[in-house]
Short mmCIF file of N, CA and C in Angstrom, two decimals:
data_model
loop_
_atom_site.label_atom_id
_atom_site.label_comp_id
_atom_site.label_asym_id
_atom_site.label_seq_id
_atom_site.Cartn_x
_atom_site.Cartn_y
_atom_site.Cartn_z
N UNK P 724 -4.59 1.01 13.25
CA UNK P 724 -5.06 1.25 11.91
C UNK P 724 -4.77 2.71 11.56
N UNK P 725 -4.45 2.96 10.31
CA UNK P 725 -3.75 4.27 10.06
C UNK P 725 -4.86 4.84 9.01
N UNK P 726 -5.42 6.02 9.09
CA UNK P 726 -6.69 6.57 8.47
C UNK P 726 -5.96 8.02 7.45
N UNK P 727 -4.28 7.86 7.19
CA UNK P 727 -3.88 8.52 6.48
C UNK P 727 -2.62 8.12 6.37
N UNK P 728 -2.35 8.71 5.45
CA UNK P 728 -0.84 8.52 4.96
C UNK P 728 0.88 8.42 5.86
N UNK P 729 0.38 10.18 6.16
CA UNK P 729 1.28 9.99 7.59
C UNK P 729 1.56 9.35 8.73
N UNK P 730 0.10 8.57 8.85
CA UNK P 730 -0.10 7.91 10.31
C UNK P 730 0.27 6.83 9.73
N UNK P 731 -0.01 6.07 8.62
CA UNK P 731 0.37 4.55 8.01
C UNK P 731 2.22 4.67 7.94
N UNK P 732 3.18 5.85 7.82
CA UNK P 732 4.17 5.99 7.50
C UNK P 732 5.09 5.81 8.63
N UNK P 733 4.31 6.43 10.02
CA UNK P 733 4.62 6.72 11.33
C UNK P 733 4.84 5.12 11.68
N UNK P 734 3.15 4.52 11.47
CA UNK P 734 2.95 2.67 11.85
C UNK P 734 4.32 1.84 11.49
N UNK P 735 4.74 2.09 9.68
CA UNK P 735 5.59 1.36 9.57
C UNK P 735 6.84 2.20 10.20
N UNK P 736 7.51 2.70 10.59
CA UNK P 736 8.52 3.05 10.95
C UNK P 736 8.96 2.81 12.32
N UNK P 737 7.64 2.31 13.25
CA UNK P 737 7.76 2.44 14.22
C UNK P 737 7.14 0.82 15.26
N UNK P 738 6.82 0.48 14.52
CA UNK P 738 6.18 -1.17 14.59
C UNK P 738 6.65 -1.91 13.79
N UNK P 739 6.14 -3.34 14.24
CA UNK P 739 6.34 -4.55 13.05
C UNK P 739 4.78 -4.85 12.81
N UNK P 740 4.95 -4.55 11.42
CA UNK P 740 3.71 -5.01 10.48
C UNK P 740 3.20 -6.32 10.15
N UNK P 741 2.48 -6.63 10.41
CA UNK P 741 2.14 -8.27 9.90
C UNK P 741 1.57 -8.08 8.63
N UNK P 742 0.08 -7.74 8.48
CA UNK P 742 -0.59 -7.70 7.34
C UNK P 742 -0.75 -5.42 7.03
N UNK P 743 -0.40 -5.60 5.73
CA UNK P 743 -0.52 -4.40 5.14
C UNK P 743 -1.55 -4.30 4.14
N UNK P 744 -3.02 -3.62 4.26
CA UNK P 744 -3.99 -3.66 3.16
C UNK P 744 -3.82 -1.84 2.78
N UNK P 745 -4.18 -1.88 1.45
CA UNK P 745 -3.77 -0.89 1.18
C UNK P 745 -4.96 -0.22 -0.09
N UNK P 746 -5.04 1.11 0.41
CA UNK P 746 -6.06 1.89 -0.64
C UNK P 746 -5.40 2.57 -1.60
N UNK P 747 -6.05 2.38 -2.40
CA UNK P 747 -5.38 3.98 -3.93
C UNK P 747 -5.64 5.50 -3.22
N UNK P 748 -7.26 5.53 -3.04
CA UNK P 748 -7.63 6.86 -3.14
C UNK P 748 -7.88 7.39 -1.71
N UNK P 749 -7.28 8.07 -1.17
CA UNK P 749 -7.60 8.61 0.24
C UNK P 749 -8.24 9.52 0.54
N UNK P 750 -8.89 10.38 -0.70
CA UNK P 750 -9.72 11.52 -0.24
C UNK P 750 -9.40 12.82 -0.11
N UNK P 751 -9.66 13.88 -0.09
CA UNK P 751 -9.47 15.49 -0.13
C UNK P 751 -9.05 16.07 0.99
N UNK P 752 -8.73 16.59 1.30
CA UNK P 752 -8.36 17.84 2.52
C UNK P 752 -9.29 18.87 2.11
N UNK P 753 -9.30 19.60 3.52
CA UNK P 753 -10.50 20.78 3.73
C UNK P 753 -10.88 21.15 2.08
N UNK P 754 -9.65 22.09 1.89
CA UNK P 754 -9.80 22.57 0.23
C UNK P 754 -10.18 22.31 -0.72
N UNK P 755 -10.37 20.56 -0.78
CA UNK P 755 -10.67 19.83 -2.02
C UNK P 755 -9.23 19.47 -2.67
N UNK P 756 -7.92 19.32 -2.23
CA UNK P 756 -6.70 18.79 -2.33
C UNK P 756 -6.79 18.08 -2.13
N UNK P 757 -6.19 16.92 -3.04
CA UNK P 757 -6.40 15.13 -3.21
C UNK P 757 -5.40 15.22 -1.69
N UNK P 758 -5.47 14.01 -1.09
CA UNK P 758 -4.40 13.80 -0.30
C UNK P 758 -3.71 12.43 -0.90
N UNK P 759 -2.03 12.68 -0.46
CA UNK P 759 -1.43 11.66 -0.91
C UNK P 759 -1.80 10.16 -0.94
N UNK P 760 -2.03 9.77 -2.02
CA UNK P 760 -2.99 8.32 -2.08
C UNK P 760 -1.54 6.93 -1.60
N UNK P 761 -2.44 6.00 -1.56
CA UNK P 761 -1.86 4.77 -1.72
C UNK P 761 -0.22 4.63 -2.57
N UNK P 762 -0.60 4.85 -3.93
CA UNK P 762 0.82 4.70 -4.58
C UNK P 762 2.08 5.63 -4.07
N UNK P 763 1.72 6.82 -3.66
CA UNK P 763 2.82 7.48 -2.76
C UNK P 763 3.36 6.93 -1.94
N UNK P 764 2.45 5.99 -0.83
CA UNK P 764 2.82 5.23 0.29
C UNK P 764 3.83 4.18 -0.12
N UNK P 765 3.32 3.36 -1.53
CA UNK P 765 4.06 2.64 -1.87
C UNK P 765 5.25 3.05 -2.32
N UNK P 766 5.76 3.83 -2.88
CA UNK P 766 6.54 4.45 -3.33
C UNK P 766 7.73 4.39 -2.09
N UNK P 767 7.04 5.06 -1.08
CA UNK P 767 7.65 5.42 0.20
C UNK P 767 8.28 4.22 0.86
N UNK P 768 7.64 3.31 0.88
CA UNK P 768 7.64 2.21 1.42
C UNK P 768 9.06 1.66 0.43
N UNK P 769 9.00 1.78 -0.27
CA UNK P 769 9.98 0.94 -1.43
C UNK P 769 11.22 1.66 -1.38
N UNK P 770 11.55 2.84 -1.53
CA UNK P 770 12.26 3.76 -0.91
C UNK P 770 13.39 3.73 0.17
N UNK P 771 12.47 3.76 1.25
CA UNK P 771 12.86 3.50 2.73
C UNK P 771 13.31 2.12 3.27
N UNK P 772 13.05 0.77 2.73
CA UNK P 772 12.73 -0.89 2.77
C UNK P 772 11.87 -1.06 3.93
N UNK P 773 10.95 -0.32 4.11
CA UNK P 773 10.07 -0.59 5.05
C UNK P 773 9.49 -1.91 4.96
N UNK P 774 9.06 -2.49 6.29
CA UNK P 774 8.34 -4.24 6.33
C UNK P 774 7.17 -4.47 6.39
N UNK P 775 6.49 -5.29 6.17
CA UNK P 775 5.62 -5.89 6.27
C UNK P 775 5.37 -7.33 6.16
N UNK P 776 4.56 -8.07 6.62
CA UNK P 776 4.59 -9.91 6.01
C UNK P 776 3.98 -9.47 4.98
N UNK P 777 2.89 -9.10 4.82
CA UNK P 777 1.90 -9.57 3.75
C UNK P 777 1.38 -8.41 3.42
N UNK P 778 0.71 -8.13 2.15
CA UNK P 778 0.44 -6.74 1.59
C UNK P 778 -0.54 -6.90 0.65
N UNK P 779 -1.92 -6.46 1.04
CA UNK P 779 -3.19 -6.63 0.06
C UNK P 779 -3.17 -5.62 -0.62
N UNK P 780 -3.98 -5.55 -1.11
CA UNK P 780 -4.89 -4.31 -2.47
C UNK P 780 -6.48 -4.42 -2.31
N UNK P 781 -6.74 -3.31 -1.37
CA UNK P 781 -8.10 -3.86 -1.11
C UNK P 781 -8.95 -2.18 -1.97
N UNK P 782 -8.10 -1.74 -2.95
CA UNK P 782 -8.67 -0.06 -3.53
C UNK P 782 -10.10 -0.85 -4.36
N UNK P 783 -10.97 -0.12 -5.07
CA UNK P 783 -11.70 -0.53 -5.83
C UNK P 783 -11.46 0.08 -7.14
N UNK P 784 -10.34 1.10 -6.92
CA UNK P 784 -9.21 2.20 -8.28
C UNK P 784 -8.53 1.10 -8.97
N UNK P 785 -9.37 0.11 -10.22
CA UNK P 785 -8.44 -0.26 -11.11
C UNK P 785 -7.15 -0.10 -11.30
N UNK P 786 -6.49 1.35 -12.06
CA UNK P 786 -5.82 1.22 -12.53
C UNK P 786 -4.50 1.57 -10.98
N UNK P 787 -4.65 2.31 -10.00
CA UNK P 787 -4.46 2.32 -8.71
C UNK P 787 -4.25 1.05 -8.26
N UNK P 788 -4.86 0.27 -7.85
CA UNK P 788 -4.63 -1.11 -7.76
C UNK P 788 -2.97 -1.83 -8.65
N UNK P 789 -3.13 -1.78 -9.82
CA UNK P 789 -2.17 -2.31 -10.63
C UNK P 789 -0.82 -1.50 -10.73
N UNK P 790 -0.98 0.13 -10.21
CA UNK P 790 0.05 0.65 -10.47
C UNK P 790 0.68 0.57 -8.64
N UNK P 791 0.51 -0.01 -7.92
CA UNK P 791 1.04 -0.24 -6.57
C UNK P 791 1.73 -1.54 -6.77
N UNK P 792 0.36 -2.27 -7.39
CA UNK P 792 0.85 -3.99 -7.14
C UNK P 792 2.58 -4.34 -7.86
N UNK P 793 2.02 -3.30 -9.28
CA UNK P 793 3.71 -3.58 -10.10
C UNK P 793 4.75 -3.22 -9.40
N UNK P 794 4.91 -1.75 -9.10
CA UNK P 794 5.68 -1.20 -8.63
C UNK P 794 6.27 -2.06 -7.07
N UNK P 795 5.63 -2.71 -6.28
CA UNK P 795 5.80 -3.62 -4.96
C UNK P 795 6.46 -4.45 -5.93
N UNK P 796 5.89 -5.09 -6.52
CA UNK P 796 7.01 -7.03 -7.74
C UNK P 796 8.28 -6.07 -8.12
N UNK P 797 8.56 -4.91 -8.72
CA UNK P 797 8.85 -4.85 -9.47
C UNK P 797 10.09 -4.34 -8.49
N UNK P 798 9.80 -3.54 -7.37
CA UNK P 798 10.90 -3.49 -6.07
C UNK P 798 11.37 -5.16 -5.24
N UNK P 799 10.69 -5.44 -5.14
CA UNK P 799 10.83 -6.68 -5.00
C UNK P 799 12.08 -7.73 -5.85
N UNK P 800 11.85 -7.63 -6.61
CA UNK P 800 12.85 -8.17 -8.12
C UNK P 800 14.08 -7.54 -8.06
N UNK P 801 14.15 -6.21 -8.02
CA UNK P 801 15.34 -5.32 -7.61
C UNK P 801 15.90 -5.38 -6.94
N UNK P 802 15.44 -5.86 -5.26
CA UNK P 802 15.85 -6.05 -4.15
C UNK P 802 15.73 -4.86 -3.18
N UNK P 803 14.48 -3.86 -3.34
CA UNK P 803 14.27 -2.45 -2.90
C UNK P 803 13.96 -3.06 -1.50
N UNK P 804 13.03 -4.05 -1.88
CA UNK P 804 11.98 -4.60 -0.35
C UNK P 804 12.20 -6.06 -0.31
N UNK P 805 12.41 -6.34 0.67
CA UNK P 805 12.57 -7.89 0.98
C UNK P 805 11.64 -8.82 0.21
N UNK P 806 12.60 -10.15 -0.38
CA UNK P 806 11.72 -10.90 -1.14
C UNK P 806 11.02 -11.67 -0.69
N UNK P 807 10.96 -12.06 0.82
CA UNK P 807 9.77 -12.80 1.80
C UNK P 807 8.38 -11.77 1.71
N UNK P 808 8.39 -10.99 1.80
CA UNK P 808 7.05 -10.14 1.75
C UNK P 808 5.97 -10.79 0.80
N UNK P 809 4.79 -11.27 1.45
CA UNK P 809 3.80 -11.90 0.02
C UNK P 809 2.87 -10.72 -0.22
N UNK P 810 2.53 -10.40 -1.44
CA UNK P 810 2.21 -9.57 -1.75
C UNK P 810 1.29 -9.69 -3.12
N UNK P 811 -0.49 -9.69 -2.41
CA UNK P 811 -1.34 -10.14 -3.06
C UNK P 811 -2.11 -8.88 -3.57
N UNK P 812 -2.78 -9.06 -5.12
CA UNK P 812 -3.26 -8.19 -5.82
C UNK P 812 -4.92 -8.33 -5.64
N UNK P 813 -5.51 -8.70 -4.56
CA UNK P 813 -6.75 -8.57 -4.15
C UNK P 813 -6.69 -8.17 -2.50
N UNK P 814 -8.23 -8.12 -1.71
CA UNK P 814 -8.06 -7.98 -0.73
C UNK P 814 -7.83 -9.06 -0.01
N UNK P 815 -7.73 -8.85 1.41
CA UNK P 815 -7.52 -10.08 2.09
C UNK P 815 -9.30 -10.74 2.57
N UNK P 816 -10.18 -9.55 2.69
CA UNK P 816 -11.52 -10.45 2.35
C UNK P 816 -12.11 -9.82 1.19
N UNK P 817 -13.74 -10.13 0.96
CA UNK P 817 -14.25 -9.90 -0.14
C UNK P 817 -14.93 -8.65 0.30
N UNK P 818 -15.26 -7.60 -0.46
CA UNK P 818 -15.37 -6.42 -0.15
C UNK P 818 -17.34 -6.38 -1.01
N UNK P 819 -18.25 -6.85 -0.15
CA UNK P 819 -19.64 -6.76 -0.76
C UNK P 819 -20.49 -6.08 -1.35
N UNK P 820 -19.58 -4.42 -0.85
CA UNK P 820 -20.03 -3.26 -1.38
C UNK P 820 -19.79 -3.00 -2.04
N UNK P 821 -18.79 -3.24 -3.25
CA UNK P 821 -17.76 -2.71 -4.27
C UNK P 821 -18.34 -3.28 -5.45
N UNK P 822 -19.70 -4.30 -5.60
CA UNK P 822 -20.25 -4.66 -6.62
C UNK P 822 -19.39 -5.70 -7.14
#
C-alpha cells in the first residue's frame, strides 16, 4: 500500500497491479505544501501507460473524483492506457464515514 505519491509511482513501475483505489487529496508536507494529489498520479499514470486491472475512486473530493475519472476514459479512448483496464467512478467498498 503506497501512503504517497512517490511510493504509489515506485508500486506501479515496479509490480503488477491488480486493483488501483485512488485519493484526490493527499495532504500537506511539514510547511503546509499541498502534496501532489491523486490527479497528478493520474496524469502520470496516463503518461507513462502504466497498469493496473481495475481502478476505483474512493476520494470524498467531488470535483477530484470526476477530474481523474475523465481524464482515465478519456486516455483510455485515445489509447494512452490499455482498454482492458475497468475503471470505476466509486469505491470498491462503501466508505461509512464519508456521510
Amino acid at each position: 500500500m503506497a501512503r504517497s505519491y512517490d511510493e504509489a509511482i515506485h508500486i506501479l513501475q515496479t509490480s503488477e497491479v491488480n486493483i488501483l483505489t485512488l485519493d484526490h487529496d493527499l495532504g500537506q508536507d511539514v510547511d503546509g505544501n499541498e502534496l501532489r494529489n491523486g490527479y497528478y498520479l493520474v496524469k502520470y499514470f496516463c503518461e507513462h501507460d502504466l497498469k493496473a486491472n481495475k481502478i476505483y475512486m474512493h476520494t470524498d473530493n467531488p470535483v477530484g473524483r470526476e477530474n481523474m475519472y475523465e481524464t482515465l476514459l478519456a486516455a483510455q479512448r485515445r489509447g494512452f492506457i490499455n482498454k482492458d483496464i475497468e475503471i470505476y467512478y466509486y469505491p470498491i467498498t462503501l466508505n461509512k464515514y464519508s456521510g
